[in-house]
Short mmCIF file of C-alpha atoms in Angstrom, two decimals:
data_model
loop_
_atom_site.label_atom_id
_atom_site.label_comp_id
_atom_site.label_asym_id
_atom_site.label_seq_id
_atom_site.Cartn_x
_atom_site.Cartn_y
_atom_site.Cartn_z
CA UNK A 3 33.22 28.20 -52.60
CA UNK A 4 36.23 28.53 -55.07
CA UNK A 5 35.63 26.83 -58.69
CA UNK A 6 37.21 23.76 -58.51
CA UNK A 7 37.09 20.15 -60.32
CA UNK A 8 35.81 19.26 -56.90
CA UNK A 9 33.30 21.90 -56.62
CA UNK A 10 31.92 21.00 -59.99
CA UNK A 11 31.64 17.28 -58.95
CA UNK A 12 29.80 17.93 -55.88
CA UNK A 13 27.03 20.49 -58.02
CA UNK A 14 26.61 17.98 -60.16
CA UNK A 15 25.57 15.27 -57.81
CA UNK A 16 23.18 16.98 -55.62
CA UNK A 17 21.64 18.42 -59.08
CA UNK A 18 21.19 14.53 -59.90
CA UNK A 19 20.39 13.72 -56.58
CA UNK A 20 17.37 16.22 -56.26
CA UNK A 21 16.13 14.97 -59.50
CA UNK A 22 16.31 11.32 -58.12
CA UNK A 23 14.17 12.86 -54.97
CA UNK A 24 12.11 14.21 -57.30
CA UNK A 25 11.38 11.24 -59.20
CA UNK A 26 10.92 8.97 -56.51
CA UNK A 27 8.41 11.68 -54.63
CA UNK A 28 6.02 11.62 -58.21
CA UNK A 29 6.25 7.97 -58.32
CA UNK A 30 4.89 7.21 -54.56
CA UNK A 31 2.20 10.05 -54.16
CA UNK A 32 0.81 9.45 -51.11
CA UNK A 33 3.33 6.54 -49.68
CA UNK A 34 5.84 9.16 -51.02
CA UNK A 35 9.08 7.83 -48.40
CA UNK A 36 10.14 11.23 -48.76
CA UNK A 37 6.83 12.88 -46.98
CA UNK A 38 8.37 12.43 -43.26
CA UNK A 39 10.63 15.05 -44.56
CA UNK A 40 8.95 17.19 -46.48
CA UNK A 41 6.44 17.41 -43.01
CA UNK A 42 9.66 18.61 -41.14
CA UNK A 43 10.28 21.00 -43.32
CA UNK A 44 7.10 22.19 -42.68
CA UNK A 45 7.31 21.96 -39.21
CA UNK A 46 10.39 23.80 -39.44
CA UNK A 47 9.81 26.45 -41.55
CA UNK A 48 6.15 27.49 -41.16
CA UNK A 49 6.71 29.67 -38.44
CA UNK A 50 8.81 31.41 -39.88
CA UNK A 51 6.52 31.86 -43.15
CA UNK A 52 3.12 32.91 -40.73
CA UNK A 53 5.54 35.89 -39.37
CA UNK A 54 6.27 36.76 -43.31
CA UNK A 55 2.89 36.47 -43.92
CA UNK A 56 1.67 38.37 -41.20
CA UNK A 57 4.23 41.36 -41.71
CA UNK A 58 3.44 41.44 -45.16
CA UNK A 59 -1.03 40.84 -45.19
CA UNK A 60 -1.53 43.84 -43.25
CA UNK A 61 0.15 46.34 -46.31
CA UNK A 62 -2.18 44.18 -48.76
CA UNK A 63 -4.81 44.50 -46.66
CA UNK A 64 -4.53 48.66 -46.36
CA UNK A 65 -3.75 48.99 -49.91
CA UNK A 66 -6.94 46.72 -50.53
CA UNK A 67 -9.12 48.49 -47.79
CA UNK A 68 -7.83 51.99 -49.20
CA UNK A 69 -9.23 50.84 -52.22
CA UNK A 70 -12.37 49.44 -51.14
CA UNK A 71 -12.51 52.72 -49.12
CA UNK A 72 -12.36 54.91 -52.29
CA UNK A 73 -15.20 52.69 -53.91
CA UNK A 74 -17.35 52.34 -50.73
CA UNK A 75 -17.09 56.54 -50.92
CA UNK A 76 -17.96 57.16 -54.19
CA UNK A 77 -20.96 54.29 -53.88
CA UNK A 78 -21.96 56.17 -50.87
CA UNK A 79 -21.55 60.17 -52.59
CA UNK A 80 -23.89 58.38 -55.13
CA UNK A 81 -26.63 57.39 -52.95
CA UNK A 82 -26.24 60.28 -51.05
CA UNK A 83 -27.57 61.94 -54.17
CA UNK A 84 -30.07 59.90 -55.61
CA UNK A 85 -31.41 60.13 -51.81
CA UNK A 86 -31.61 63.78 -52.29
CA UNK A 87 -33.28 63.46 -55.43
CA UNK A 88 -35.76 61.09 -53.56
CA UNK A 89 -36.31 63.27 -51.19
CA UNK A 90 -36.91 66.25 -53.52
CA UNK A 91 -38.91 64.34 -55.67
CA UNK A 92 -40.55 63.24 -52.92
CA UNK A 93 -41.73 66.69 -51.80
CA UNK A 94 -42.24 68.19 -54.74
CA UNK A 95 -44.79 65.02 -55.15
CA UNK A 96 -46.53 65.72 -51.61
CA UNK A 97 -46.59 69.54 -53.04
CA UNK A 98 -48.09 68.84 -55.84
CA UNK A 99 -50.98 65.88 -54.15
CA UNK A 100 -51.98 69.07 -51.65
CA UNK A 101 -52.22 71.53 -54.74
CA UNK A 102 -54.38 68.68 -56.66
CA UNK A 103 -56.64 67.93 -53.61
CA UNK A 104 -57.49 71.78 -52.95
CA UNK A 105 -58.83 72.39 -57.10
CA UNK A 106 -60.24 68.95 -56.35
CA UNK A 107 -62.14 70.48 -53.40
CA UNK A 108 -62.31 74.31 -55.31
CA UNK A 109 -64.08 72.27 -58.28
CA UNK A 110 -66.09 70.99 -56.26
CA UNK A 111 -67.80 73.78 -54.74
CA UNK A 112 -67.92 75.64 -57.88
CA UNK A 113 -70.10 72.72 -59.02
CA UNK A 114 -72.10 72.24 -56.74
CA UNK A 115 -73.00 76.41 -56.92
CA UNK A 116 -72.57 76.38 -60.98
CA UNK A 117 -70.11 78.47 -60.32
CA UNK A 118 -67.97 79.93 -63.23
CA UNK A 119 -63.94 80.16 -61.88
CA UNK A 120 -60.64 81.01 -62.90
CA UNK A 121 -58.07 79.42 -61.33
CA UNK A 122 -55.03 81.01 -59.38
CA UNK A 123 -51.96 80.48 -57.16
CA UNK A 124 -51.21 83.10 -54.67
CA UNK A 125 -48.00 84.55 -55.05
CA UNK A 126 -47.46 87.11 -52.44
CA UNK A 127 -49.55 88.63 -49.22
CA UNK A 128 -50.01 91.67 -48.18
CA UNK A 129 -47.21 92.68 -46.15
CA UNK A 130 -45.83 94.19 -49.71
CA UNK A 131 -49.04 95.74 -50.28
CA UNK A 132 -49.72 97.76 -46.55
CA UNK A 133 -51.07 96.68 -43.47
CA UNK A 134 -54.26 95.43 -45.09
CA UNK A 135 -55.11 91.44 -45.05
CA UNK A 136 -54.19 90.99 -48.84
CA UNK A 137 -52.95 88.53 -51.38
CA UNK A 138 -51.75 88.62 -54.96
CA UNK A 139 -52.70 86.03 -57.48
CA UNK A 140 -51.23 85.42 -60.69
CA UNK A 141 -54.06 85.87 -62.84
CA UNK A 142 -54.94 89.40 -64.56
CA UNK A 143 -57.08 91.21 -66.41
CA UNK A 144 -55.41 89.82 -69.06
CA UNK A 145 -57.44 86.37 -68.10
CA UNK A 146 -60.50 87.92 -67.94
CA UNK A 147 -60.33 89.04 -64.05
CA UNK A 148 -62.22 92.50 -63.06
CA UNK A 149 -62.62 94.71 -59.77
CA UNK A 150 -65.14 93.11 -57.38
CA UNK A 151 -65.34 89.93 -58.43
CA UNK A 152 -65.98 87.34 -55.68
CA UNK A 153 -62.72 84.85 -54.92
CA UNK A 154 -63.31 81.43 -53.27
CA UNK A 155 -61.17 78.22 -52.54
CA UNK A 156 -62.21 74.72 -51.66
CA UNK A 157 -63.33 75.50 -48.20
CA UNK A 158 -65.21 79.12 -49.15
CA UNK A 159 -65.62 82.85 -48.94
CA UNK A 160 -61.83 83.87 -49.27
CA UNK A 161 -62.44 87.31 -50.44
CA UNK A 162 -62.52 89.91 -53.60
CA UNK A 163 -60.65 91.27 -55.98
CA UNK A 164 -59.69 94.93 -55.66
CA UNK A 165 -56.76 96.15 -57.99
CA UNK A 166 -56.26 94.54 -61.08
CA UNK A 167 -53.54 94.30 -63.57
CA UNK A 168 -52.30 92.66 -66.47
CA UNK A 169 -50.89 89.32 -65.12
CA UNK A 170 -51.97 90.13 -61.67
CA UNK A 171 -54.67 91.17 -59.27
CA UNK A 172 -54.62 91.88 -55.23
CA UNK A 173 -57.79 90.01 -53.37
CA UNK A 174 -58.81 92.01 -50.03
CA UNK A 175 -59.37 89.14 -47.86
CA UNK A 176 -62.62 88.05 -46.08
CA UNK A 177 -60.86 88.76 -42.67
CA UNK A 178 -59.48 92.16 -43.13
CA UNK A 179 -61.26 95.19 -40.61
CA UNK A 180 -62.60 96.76 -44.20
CA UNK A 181 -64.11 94.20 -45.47
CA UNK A 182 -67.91 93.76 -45.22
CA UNK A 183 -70.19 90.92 -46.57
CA UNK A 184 -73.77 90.08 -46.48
CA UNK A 185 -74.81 86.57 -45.33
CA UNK A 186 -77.93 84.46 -44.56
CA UNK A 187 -78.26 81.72 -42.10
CA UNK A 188 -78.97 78.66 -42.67
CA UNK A 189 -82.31 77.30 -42.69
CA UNK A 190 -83.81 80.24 -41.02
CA UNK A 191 -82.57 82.62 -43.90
CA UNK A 192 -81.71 85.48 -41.38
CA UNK A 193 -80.07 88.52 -43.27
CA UNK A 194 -77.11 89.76 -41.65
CA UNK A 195 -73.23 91.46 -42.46
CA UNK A 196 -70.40 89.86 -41.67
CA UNK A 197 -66.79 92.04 -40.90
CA UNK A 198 -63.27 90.68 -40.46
CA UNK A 199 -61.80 91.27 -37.35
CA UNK A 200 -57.99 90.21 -37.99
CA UNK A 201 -57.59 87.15 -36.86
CA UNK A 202 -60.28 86.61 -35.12
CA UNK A 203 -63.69 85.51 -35.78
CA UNK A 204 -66.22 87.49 -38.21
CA UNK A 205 -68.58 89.55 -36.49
CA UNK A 206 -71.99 89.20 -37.88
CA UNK A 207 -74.75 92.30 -37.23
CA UNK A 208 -77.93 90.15 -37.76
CA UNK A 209 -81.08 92.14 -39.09
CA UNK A 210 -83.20 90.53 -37.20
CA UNK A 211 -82.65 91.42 -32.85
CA UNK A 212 -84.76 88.21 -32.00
CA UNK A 213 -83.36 85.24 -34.52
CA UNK A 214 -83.16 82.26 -32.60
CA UNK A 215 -79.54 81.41 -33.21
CA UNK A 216 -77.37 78.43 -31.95
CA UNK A 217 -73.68 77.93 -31.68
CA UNK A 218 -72.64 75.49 -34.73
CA UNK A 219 -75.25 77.38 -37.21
CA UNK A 220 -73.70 77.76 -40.35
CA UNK A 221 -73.85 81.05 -42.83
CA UNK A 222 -73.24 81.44 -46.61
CA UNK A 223 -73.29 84.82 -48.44
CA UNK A 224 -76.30 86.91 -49.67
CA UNK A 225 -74.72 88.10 -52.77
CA UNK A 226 -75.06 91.43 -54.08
CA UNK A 227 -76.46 93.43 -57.28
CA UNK A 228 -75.75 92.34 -60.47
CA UNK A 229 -73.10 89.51 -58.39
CA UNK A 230 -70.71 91.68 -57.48
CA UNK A 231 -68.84 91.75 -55.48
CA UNK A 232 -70.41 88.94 -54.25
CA UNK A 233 -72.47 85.98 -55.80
CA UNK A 234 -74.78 84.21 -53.53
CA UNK A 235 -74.37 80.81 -51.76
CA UNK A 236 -70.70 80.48 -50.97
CA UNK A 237 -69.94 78.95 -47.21
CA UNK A 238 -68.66 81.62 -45.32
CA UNK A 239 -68.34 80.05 -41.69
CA UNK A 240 -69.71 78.61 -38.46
CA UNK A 241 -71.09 80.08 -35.37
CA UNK A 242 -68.73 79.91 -32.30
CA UNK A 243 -70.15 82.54 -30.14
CA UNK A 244 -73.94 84.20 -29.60
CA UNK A 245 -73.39 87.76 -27.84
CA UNK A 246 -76.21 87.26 -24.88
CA UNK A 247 -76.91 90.63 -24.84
CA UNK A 248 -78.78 91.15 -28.11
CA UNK A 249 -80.33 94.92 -28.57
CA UNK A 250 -83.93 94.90 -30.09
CA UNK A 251 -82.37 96.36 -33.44
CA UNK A 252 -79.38 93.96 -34.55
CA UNK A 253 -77.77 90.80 -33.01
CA UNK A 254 -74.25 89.89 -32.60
CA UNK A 255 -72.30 86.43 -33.88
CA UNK A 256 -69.19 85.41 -33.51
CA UNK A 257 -68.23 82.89 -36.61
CA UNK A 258 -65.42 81.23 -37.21
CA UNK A 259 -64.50 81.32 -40.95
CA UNK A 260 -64.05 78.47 -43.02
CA UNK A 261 -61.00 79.43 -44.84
CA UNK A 262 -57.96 79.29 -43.22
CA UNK A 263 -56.23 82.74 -44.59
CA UNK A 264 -52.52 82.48 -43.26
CA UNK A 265 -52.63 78.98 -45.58
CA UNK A 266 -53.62 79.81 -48.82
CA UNK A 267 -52.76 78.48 -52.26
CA UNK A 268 -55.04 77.83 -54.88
CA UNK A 269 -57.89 79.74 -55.25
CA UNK A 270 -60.45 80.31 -57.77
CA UNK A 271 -61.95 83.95 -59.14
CA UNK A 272 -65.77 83.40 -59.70
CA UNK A 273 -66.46 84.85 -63.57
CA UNK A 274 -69.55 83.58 -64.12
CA UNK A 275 -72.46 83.53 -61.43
CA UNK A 276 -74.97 80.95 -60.63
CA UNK A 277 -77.82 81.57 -63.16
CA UNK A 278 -80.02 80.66 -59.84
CA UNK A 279 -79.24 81.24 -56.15
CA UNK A 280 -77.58 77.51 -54.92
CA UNK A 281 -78.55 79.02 -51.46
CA UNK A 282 -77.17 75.93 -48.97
CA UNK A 283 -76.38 73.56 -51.53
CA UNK A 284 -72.84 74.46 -51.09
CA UNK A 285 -72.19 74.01 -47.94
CA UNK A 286 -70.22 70.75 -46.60
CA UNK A 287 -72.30 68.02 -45.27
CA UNK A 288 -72.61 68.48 -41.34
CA UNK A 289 -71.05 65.57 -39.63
CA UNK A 290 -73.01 62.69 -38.49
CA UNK A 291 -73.33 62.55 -34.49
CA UNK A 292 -71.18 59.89 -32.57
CA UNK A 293 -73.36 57.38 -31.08
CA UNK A 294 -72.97 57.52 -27.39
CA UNK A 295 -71.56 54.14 -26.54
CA UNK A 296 -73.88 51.58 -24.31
CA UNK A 297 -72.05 50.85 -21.11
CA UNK A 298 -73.58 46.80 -19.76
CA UNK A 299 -73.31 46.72 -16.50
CA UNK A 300 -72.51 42.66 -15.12
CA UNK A 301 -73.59 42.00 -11.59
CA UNK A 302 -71.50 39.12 -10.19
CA UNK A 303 -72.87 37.62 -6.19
CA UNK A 304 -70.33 37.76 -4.40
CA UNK A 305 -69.46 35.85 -0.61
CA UNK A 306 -72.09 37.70 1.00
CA UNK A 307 -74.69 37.53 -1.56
CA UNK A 308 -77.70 34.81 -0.50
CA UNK A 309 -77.60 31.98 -3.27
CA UNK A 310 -79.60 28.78 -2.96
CA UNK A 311 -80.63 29.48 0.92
CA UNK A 312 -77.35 29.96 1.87
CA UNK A 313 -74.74 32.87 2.89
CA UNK A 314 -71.70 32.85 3.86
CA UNK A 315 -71.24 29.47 2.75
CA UNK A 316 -73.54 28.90 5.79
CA UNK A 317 -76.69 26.96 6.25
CA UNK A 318 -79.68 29.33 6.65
CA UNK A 319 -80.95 29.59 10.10
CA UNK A 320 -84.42 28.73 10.97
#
């Protein structure tokens, strides 16, 4: 449109006419006589604003979801870590419950046999050290630890000490082919040596050809001269087989240690003996018997079972 006097007129009118509009809309809110046409408007031109919107949401939404993306990604890196930690903490909290219920158990038994221990962690087995059934511990001369001195954990006999250093000393284990004990049974005090067989159970020579012994008997050591290398009362294992044929001199067990040796931890060297011999005070109580459940047996008559002089459902015949 050129710039006329006409032109002019004309913008100036519809400027004063929208203002009228405008005016008039304020003034009648709802009964606004111009609402019929704003609604066309509406109904004209919302179409056309839902396909604007809808072209332009989805870049607001990626940009927004990118965004999100990058926080919902760090939040996530960050509980993937403290998770971790969790879990870390986690073990290293079971690690450390296992560690405290063994010395609770060690303590125990060195109580019970007045024991005097040092405590140790093992810290390497013997496939460093030969073909012998061996552990080092990180305890030394150093801490008061000398040759042959009895070691023990919270379940019993694990073995003695045989080279000893500084910081460290290696502990021939109970279960190794050279190593020898003496025991005595329990209750019936029958003398006897135990030897380690690998891993499987101790074989025990008893003194005696004729003891009256019972799978499930329990041994503890003899202990030696002097205490070493071993003091007396410490549990040393079960029995799990009887060899039938039993010569006149010696007889032959079978016994199952108590110490597990392929899961050791803490252990404790004994250096102090009992001022007395504990003899079975150390030994775990044996467990109480299950009580054989009663079975009650309920007899209920059935349609051919006489009740009241009748069966069958049947009068009885006379």
């Amino acid at each position: 449109m050129r710039d006329t006097k006409e032109s002019r007129l004309l913008l100036v009118l519809l400027v004063a006419v929208a203002f009228a509009l405008i005016t008039v809309d304020i003034r009648g809110g709802q009964d606004s006589p111009v609402d019929g046409a704003r609604q066309a408007a509406a109904a004209a031109f919302g179409p056309i604003e839902d396909g604007v919107s809808s072209a332009v949401d989805p870049v607001g939404n990626a940009v927004s979801a990118v965004r999100d993306s990058g926080e919902r990604h760090d939040r996530l890196a960050e509980l993937e870590k403290e998770n971790a930690a969790l879990k870390a903490k986690l073990g290293s909290d079971d690690r450390n419950r296992s560690r405290l219920a063994q010395l609770d158990k060690m303590l125990k038994i060195a109580g019970d046999g007045q024991y005097g221990i040092k405590g140790a962690q093992v810290i390497a087995i013997g496939a460093a050290q030969g073909f012998s059934w061996t552990l080092t511990i990180d305890v030394g001369a150093d801490d008061g630890i000398q040759r042959d001195m009895t070691v023990l954990n919270g379940d019993g006999l694990v073995g003695r000490v045989t080279t000893v250093g500084p910081h460290t000393a290696t502990v021939l284990l109970a279960n190794d082919p050279d190593f020898t004990v003496g025991t005595r049974m329990e209750s019936t005090d029958e003398l006897g040596f135990a030897s380690g067989q690998g891993d499987r159970p101790l074989r025990v020579e008893l003194l005696n050809g004729k003891a009256e012994v019972k799978k499930g008997d329990r041994l503890v050591t003899f202990g030696s001269q002097a205490d070493k290398p071993f003091v007396p009362g410490v549990p040393v294992g079960i029995v799990s087989r009887v060899d039938p044929s039993g010569g006149d001199l010696t007889r032959t067990l079978y016994v199952t240690p108590y110490v597990s040796f392929t899961q050791l931890d803490v252990v404790g060297v004994v250096v102090q003996a009992p001022k007395k011999d504990p003899r079975d005070t150390v030994l775990p109580a044996k467990p109480k018997p299950t009580p054989t459940p009663t079975v009650t047996v309920t007899v209920t008559p059935g349609a051919g079972t006489s009740v009241g002089g009748q069966q069958d459902g049947r009068p009885e015949q006379q």
